[in-house]
PDB file of C-alpha atoms in Angstrom:
ATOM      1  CA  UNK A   1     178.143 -40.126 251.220  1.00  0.00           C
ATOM      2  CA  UNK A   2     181.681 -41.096 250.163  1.00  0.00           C
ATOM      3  CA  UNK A   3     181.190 -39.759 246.411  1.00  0.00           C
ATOM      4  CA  UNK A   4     179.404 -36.595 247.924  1.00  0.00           C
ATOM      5  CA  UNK A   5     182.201 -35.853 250.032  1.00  0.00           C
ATOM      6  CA  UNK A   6     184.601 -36.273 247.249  1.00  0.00           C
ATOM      7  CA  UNK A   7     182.504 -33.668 244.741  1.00  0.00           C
ATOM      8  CA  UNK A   8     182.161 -31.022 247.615  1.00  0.00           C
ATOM      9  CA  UNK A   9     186.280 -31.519 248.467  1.00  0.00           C
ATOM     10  CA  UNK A  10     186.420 -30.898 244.948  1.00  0.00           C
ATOM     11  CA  UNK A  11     184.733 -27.811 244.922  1.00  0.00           C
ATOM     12  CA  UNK A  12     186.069 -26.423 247.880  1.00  0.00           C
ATOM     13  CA  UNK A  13     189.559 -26.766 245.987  1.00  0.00           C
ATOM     14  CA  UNK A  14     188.782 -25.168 242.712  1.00  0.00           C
ATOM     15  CA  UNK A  15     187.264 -22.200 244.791  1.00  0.00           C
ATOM     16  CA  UNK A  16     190.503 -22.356 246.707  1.00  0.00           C
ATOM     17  CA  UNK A  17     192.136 -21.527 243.135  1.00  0.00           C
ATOM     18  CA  UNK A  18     189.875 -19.184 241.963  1.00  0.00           C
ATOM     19  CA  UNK A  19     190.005 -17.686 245.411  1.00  0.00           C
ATOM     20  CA  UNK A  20     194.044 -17.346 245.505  1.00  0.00           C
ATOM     21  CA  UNK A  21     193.822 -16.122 241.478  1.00  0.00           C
ATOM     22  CA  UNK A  22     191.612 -13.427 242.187  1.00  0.00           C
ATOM     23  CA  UNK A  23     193.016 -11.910 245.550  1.00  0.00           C
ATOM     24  CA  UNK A  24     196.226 -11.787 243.576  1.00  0.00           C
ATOM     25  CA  UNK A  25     195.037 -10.449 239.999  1.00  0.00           C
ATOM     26  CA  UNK A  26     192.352  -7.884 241.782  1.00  0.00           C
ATOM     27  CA  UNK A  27     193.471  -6.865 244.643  1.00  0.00           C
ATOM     28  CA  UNK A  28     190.193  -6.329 246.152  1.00  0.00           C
ATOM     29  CA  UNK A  29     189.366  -7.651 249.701  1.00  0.00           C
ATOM     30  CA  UNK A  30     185.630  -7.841 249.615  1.00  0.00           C
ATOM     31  CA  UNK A  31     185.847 -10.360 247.018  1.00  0.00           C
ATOM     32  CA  UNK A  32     188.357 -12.323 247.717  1.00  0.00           C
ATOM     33  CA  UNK A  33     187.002 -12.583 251.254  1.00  0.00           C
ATOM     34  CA  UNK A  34     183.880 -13.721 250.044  1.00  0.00           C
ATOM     35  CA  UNK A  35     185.695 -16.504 247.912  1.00  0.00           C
ATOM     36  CA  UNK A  36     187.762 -17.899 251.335  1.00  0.00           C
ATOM     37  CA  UNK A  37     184.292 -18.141 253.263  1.00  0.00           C
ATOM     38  CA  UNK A  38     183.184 -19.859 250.171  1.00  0.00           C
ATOM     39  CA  UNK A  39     185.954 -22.306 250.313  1.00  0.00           C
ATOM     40  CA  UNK A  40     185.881 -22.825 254.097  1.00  0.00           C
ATOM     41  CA  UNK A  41     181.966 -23.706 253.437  1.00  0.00           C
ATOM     42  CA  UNK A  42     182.814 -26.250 250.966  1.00  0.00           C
ATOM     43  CA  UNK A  43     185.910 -27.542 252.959  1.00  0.00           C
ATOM     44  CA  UNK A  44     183.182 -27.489 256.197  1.00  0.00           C
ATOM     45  CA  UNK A  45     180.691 -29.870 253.839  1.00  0.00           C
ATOM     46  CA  UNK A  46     183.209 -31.846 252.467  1.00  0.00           C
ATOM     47  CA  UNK A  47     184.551 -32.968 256.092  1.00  0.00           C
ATOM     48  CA  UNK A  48     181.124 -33.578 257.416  1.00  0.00           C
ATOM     49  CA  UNK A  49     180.336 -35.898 254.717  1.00  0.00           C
ATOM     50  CA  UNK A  50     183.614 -37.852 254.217  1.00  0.00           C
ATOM     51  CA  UNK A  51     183.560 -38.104 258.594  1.00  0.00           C
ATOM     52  CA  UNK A  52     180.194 -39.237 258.706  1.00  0.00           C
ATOM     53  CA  UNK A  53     180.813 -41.990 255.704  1.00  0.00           C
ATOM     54  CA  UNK A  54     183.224 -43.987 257.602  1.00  0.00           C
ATOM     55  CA  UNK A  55     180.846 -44.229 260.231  1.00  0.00           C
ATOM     56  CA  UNK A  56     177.359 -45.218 258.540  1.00  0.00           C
ATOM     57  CA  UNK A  57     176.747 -48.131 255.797  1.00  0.00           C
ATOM     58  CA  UNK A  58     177.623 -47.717 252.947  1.00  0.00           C
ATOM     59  CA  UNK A  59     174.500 -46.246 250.434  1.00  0.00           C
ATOM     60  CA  UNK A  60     173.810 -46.658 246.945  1.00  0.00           C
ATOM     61  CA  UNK A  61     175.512 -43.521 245.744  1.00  0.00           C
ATOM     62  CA  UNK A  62     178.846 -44.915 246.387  1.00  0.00           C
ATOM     63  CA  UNK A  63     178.315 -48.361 244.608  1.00  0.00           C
ATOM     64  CA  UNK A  64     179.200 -47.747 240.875  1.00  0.00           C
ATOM     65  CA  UNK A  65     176.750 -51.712 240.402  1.00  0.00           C
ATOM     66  CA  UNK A  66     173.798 -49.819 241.975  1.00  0.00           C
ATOM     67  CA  UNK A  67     170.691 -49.323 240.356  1.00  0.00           C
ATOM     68  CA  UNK A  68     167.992 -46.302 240.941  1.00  0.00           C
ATOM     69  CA  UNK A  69     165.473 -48.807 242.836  1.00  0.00           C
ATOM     70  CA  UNK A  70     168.206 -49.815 245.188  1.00  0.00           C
ATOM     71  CA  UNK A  71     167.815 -46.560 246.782  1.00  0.00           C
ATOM     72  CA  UNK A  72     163.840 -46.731 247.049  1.00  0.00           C
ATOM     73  CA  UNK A  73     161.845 -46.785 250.174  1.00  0.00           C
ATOM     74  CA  UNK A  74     161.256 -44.091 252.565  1.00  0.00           C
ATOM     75  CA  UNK A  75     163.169 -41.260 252.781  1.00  0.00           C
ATOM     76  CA  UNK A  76     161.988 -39.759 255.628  1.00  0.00           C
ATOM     77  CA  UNK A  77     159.089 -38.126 257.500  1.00  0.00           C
ATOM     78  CA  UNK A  78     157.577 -34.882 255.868  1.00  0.00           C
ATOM     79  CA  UNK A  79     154.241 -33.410 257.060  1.00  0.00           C
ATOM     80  CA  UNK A  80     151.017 -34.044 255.337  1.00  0.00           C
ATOM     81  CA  UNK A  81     149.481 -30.533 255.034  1.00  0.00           C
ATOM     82  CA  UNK A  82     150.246 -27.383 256.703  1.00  0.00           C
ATOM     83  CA  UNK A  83     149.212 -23.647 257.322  1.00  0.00           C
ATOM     84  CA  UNK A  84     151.786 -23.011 259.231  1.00  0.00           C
ATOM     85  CA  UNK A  85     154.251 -22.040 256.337  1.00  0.00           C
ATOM     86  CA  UNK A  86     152.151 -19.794 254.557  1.00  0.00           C
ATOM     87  CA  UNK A  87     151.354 -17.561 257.710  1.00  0.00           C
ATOM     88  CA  UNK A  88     154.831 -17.391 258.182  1.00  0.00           C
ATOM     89  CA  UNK A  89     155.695 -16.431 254.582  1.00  0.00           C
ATOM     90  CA  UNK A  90     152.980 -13.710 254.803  1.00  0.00           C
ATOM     91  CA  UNK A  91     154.674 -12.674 258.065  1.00  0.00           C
ATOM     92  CA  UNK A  92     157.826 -12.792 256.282  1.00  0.00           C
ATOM     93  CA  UNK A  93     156.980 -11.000 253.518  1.00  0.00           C
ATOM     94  CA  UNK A  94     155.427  -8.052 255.624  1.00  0.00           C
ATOM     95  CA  UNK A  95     158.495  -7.655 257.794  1.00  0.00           C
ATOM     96  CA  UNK A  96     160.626  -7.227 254.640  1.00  0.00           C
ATOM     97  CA  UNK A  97     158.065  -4.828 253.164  1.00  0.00           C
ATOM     98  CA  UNK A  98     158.548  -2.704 256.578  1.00  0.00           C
ATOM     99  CA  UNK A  99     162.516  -2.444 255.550  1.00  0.00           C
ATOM    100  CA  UNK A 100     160.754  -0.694 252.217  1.00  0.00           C
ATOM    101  CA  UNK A 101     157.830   0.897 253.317  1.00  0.00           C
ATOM    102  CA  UNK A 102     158.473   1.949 256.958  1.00  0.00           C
ATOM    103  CA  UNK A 103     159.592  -0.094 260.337  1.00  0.00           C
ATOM    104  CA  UNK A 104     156.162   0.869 261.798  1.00  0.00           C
ATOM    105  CA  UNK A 105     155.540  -2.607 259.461  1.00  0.00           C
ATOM    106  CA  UNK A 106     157.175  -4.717 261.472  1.00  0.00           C
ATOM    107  CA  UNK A 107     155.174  -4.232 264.645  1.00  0.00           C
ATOM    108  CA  UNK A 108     152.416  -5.844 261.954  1.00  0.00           C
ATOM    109  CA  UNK A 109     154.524  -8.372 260.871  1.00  0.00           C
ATOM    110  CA  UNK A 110     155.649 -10.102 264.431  1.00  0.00           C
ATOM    111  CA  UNK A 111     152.257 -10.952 265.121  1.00  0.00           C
ATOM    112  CA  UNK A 112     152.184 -13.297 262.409  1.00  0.00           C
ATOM    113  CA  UNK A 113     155.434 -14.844 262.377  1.00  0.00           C
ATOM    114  CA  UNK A 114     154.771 -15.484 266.049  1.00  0.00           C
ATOM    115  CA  UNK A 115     151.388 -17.167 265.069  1.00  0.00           C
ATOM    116  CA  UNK A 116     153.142 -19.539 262.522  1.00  0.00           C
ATOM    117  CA  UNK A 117     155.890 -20.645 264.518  1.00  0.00           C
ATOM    118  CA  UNK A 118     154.054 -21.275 267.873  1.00  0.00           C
ATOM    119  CA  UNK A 119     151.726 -23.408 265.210  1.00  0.00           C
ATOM    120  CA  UNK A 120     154.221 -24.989 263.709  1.00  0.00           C
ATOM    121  CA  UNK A 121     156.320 -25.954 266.294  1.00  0.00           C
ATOM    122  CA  UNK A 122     152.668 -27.362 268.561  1.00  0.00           C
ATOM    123  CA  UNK A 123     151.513 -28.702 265.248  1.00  0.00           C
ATOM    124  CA  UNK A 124     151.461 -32.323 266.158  1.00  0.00           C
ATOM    125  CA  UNK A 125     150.440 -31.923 270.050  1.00  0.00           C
ATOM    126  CA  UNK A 126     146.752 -30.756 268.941  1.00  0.00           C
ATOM    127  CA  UNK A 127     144.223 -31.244 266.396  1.00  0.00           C
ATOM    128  CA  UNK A 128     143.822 -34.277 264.210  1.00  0.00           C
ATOM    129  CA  UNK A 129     147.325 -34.879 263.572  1.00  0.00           C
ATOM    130  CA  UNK A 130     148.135 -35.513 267.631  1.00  0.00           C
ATOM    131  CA  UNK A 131     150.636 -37.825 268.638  1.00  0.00           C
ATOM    132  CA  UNK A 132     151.035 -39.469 271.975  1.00  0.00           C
TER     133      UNK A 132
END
């Protein structure tokens, strides 16, 4: 996490440069505005990551010896299959068509996004995938 922190404190100062540079050179606010937030995000990353890695152990990222199978194993928890994503991307993709086509659209739309979140929030209390 230490290495990530680095790259991302890295970043956050180069925008900080590019940020100062272009407020000064254009003299537009929009812009320039956009590059602060930009730098706050990547000053906001940066903290999280070099705070967190004095607290945890220390991973194979920030051992320059390490080798790609010392970071094997599981990685986390990630669903087998579900529908829930794809009702909520048709759902999704309705709503936005209602900013094109009409807000009558939307009344369409909520329906279905409200179908795929109740689902996938309750996806492991029922069916075949229940947990206790």
């Amino acid at each position: 996490m230490k290495e990530q922190g680095k790259i991302f404190a890295g970043f956050a100062v180069f925008v900080l440069g590019i940020a100062i540079w272009y407020g000064i050179w254009s003299k537009d606010p929009t812009g320039t505005t956009a590059l602060f937030m930009a730098f706050g995000l990547g000053a906001f990353i940066a903290f999280y990551l070099l705070f967190t890695a004095k607290r945890v152990n220390t991973g194979a990222g920030d051992n320059p010896q390490a080798e790609v199978s010392d970071d094997a194993g599981v990685q986390g928890f990630f669903s087998p299959h579900s529908w829930q994503p794809l009702a909520l991307g048709i759902g999704g993709a309705l709503a936005f068509s209602g900013v094109i086509f009409g807000w009558w659209l939307l009344f369409f739309s909520l329906p279905i996004i409200g179908i795929g979140l109740f689902g996938w929030v309750f996806e492991y209390y029922r069916g075949e995938n229940q947990t206790q």
